[in-house]
Short mmCIF file of C-alpha atoms in Angstrom, two decimals:
data_model
loop_
_atom_site.label_atom_id
_atom_site.label_comp_id
_atom_site.label_asym_id
_atom_site.label_seq_id
_atom_site.Cartn_x
_atom_site.Cartn_y
_atom_site.Cartn_z
CA GLY A 24 -4.00 23.37 -5.12
CA ILE A 25 -0.60 24.01 -6.92
CA GLN A 26 -0.46 23.07 -10.38
CA VAL A 27 3.05 21.61 -12.08
CA GLU A 28 3.32 21.71 -15.90
CA GLN A 29 5.97 20.36 -17.67
CA SER A 30 6.92 21.05 -21.21
CA PRO A 31 7.70 19.29 -23.79
CA PRO A 32 5.87 16.53 -22.94
CA ASP A 33 7.89 14.31 -25.97
CA LEU A 34 11.25 15.00 -26.66
CA ILE A 35 13.54 12.98 -28.90
CA LEU A 36 17.21 13.91 -29.15
CA GLN A 37 20.34 12.30 -31.26
CA GLU A 38 23.21 11.65 -29.18
CA GLY A 39 25.39 14.43 -28.28
CA ALA A 40 22.68 17.05 -28.49
CA ASN A 41 21.77 19.66 -25.83
CA SER A 42 18.11 20.19 -24.37
CA THR A 43 16.24 22.15 -21.93
CA LEU A 44 13.25 21.11 -20.33
CA ARG A 45 11.16 23.41 -18.47
CA CYS A 46 8.83 23.28 -15.43
CA ASN A 47 6.24 25.95 -14.40
CA PHE A 48 4.44 25.69 -11.14
CA SER A 49 1.24 28.15 -10.10
CA ASP A 50 2.10 29.16 -6.46
CA SER A 51 4.89 30.02 -4.14
CA VAL A 52 6.83 26.98 -3.67
CA ASN A 53 9.09 25.47 -0.58
CA ASN A 54 11.55 23.50 -2.69
CA LEU A 55 11.71 21.84 -6.02
CA GLN A 56 12.90 18.60 -6.92
CA TRP A 57 13.96 17.25 -10.46
CA PHE A 58 14.19 13.46 -11.03
CA HIS A 59 14.78 11.00 -13.40
CA GLN A 60 12.56 8.11 -13.85
CA ASN A 61 14.41 4.95 -15.22
CA PRO A 62 12.68 2.50 -17.79
CA TRP A 63 12.10 -0.08 -14.33
CA GLY A 64 10.16 2.66 -12.49
CA GLN A 65 12.98 3.80 -10.01
CA LEU A 66 12.74 7.78 -9.63
CA ILE A 67 16.22 9.04 -9.03
CA ASN A 68 17.26 12.32 -7.53
CA LEU A 69 18.93 14.76 -9.91
CA PHE A 70 18.54 18.23 -8.30
CA TYR A 71 16.76 19.55 -4.83
CA ILE A 72 17.03 23.24 -6.12
CA PRO A 73 14.08 25.71 -4.17
CA SER A 74 16.37 28.60 -6.14
CA GLY A 75 19.59 29.23 -7.80
CA THR A 76 21.62 27.05 -9.86
CA LYS A 77 23.04 23.54 -9.60
CA GLN A 78 25.30 21.42 -11.49
CA ASN A 79 25.80 17.87 -11.50
CA GLY A 80 28.18 16.44 -14.54
CA ARG A 81 26.55 17.27 -17.57
CA LEU A 82 22.97 18.14 -16.19
CA SER A 83 22.25 21.61 -14.38
CA ALA A 84 19.34 23.06 -12.81
CA THR A 85 17.98 26.48 -12.19
CA THR A 86 15.00 27.47 -10.61
CA VAL A 87 13.78 31.07 -10.59
CA ALA A 88 11.14 30.99 -7.56
CA THR A 89 9.70 34.67 -7.81
CA GLU A 90 9.08 33.79 -11.62
CA ARG A 91 7.79 30.27 -10.80
CA TYR A 92 9.49 28.12 -13.08
CA SER A 93 12.71 25.95 -13.00
CA LEU A 94 14.82 24.42 -15.81
CA LEU A 95 16.94 21.40 -16.44
CA TYR A 96 19.61 21.82 -19.08
CA ILE A 97 20.86 18.41 -20.17
CA SER A 98 24.33 18.98 -22.31
CA SER A 99 26.01 16.36 -24.97
CA SER A 100 22.94 13.65 -24.15
CA GLN A 101 23.63 9.85 -24.23
CA THR A 102 21.06 7.08 -24.52
CA THR A 103 21.26 6.14 -21.02
CA ASP A 104 19.33 9.53 -20.17
CA SER A 105 16.35 8.24 -22.01
CA GLY A 106 13.47 8.03 -19.69
CA VAL A 107 10.94 10.36 -18.07
CA TYR A 108 12.57 13.10 -16.05
CA PHE A 109 9.49 14.80 -13.76
CA CYS A 110 9.90 17.97 -11.61
CA ALA A 111 8.01 17.93 -8.21
CA ALA A 112 7.16 21.41 -6.17
CA GLN A 113 6.96 21.13 -2.60
CA TRP A 114 4.09 23.09 -1.69
CA GLY A 115 1.81 24.11 1.52
CA GLN A 116 2.90 24.52 5.01
CA GLY A 117 1.64 24.25 8.82
CA GLY A 118 2.02 20.17 8.55
CA SER A 119 0.20 19.64 5.35
CA GLU A 120 3.20 20.05 2.88
CA LYS A 121 2.72 17.83 -0.37
CA LEU A 122 5.46 17.47 -2.81
CA VAL A 123 3.03 17.73 -6.31
CA PHE A 124 4.43 16.37 -9.74
CA GLY A 125 4.25 17.60 -13.15
CA LYS A 126 3.13 14.85 -15.87
CA GLY A 127 7.13 14.41 -16.93
CA THR A 128 8.79 14.85 -20.14
CA LYS A 129 9.61 11.63 -22.01
CA LEU A 130 13.16 12.05 -23.35
CA THR A 131 14.24 9.81 -25.92
CA VAL A 132 17.92 9.71 -27.22
CA ASN A 133 18.79 8.13 -30.13
CA PRO A 134 22.34 6.71 -31.40
CA GLU B 27 20.33 2.94 -4.51
CA THR B 28 18.31 5.19 -2.68
CA GLY B 29 18.15 3.86 0.51
CA VAL B 30 14.69 3.09 0.30
CA THR B 31 13.75 -0.35 -0.57
CA GLN B 32 10.35 -1.71 -1.74
CA THR B 33 8.94 -5.55 -1.81
CA PRO B 34 7.56 -7.42 -3.70
CA ARG B 35 8.82 -5.79 -7.12
CA HIS B 36 5.90 -7.25 -9.08
CA LEU B 37 2.49 -8.35 -7.97
CA VAL B 38 -0.32 -10.06 -9.48
CA MET B 39 -3.35 -10.33 -7.51
CA GLY B 40 -7.12 -11.38 -7.93
CA MET B 41 -9.93 -8.93 -7.08
CA THR B 42 -11.13 -11.16 -4.13
CA ASN B 43 -6.98 -11.72 -2.76
CA LYS B 44 -5.38 -9.77 0.03
CA LYS B 45 -1.49 -8.68 -0.06
CA SER B 46 0.60 -6.00 1.37
CA LEU B 47 3.32 -4.00 0.14
CA LYS B 48 6.40 -3.38 1.98
CA CYS B 49 8.63 -0.43 2.39
CA GLU B 50 11.77 0.10 4.57
CA GLN B 51 13.60 3.10 4.84
CA HIS B 52 17.98 3.01 6.00
CA LEU B 53 17.77 7.03 5.70
CA GLY B 54 16.94 8.10 9.58
CA HIS B 55 13.80 9.92 8.00
CA ASN B 56 10.96 10.74 9.84
CA ALA B 57 8.70 10.96 7.15
CA MET B 58 7.10 8.26 4.97
CA TYR B 59 4.95 8.23 2.05
CA TRP B 60 3.05 6.34 -0.73
CA TYR B 61 2.31 7.20 -4.38
CA LYS B 62 0.53 5.61 -6.93
CA GLN B 63 1.58 6.22 -10.34
CA SER B 64 -0.71 4.95 -13.46
CA ALA B 65 -0.35 4.99 -17.19
CA LYS B 66 -0.68 8.58 -18.39
CA LYS B 67 -1.44 10.56 -14.91
CA PRO B 68 1.11 12.46 -12.40
CA LEU B 69 2.19 10.83 -9.47
CA GLU B 70 -0.72 10.92 -6.86
CA LEU B 71 0.06 11.03 -3.28
CA MET B 72 -1.65 8.67 -1.04
CA PHE B 73 -0.69 8.65 2.06
CA VAL B 74 1.96 10.53 4.67
CA TYR B 75 3.22 9.29 7.88
CA ASN B 76 5.36 11.43 10.03
CA PHE B 77 6.90 10.27 13.16
CA LYS B 78 4.60 7.43 12.65
CA GLU B 79 1.18 9.36 12.71
CA GLN B 80 -0.84 9.26 9.47
CA THR B 81 -1.07 13.01 8.55
CA GLU B 82 -2.09 12.50 5.05
CA ASN B 83 -4.99 10.33 3.58
CA ASN B 84 -5.50 12.04 -0.15
CA SER B 85 -9.46 10.71 -0.08
CA VAL B 86 -7.88 6.94 -0.69
CA PRO B 87 -10.52 4.35 -1.10
CA SER B 88 -10.59 2.00 1.95
CA ARG B 89 -9.32 -0.81 0.37
CA PHE B 90 -6.05 0.57 0.46
CA SER B 91 -5.12 0.58 3.96
CA PRO B 92 -1.72 1.88 5.31
CA GLU B 93 0.22 0.77 7.95
CA CYS B 94 3.32 2.57 10.17
CA PRO B 95 4.63 0.42 13.09
CA ASN B 96 7.97 2.38 13.20
CA SER B 97 9.99 5.25 11.23
CA SER B 98 11.75 2.73 9.24
CA HIS B 99 8.60 0.38 7.97
CA LEU B 100 5.73 1.26 5.91
CA PHE B 101 3.25 -0.97 4.71
CA LEU B 102 0.07 -1.02 2.35
CA HIS B 103 -2.30 -3.62 2.98
CA LEU B 104 -4.93 -4.26 -0.20
CA HIS B 105 -7.64 -5.97 -0.36
CA THR B 106 -10.83 -6.66 -2.62
CA LEU B 107 -9.08 -4.25 -5.36
CA GLN B 108 -10.06 -3.61 -8.85
CA PRO B 109 -8.69 -4.17 -12.39
CA GLU B 110 -8.29 0.17 -12.03
CA ASP B 111 -6.12 -0.14 -8.97
CA SER B 112 -3.38 -1.45 -11.70
CA ALA B 113 -0.33 0.72 -11.05
CA LEU B 114 3.21 1.25 -10.03
CA TYR B 115 2.95 2.14 -6.19
CA LEU B 116 5.93 3.90 -5.02
CA CYS B 117 7.04 4.43 -1.25
CA ALA B 118 9.31 7.70 -0.38
CA SER B 119 10.89 8.84 2.53
CA SER B 120 11.95 12.56 3.93
CA GLN B 121 13.65 13.68 6.99
CA ALA B 122 10.74 16.19 7.66
CA ARG B 123 7.58 16.96 5.44
CA ASN B 124 9.48 19.71 3.72
CA THR B 125 12.90 18.19 2.91
CA GLU B 126 14.13 16.32 0.17
CA ALA B 127 12.23 13.37 -0.73
CA PHE B 128 13.71 9.75 -1.76
CA PHE B 129 12.01 6.75 -3.78
CA GLY B 130 12.20 3.43 -3.78
CA GLN B 131 11.92 0.93 -6.91
CA GLY B 132 8.10 0.83 -6.85
CA THR B 133 5.87 -2.30 -6.92
CA ARG B 134 4.10 -2.86 -9.92
CA LEU B 135 0.85 -4.07 -9.23
CA THR B 136 -1.65 -5.66 -11.58
CA VAL B 137 -4.85 -6.83 -10.29
CA VAL B 138 -6.87 -9.36 -12.75
#
């Protein structure tokens, strides 16, 4: 099956700093999602981005499907950005599609 | 608020108990999923239902029994669980199997 790898596993920032989170996947994907998991366990949808670039406020994401990676950019980080960021790749076809998650990047933003 | 609601939020159960987790989605989606999130592990897909039919059972032990009575509701019936089954159980839904998925808040299960 597909492998989804995220880096770095842990990231500590000072408030106001910028960061880039990376997601590599080992096979062609149908789509790719980025999520933020808050301290209570809720997975919040950030981006649904099978290819190209999208922006939402201080966050943006780019997926280069042909090179099998996606990047999540966080600018001017805030303490509320802390949590775990997951990418998930939708893989498979013919009724056997699966959303496969990476292990996540744990982000800590200090005031 | 994602449109997917899970109850209860927390559950403590003994190994001989029987309990059920409930998931309800208000998004008009046709596919629903159960995921398990254990400490230090990626989210693991457990079951997939598409138009109320189970289309995926990812080698889940029979002590976990899913039920999907309609496209809006999904249950996970639990019986004779083990302490290693303690985890966060997440429900998700999507319009179709290959479209954007939305998750509930999760049920944090502790088996004692």
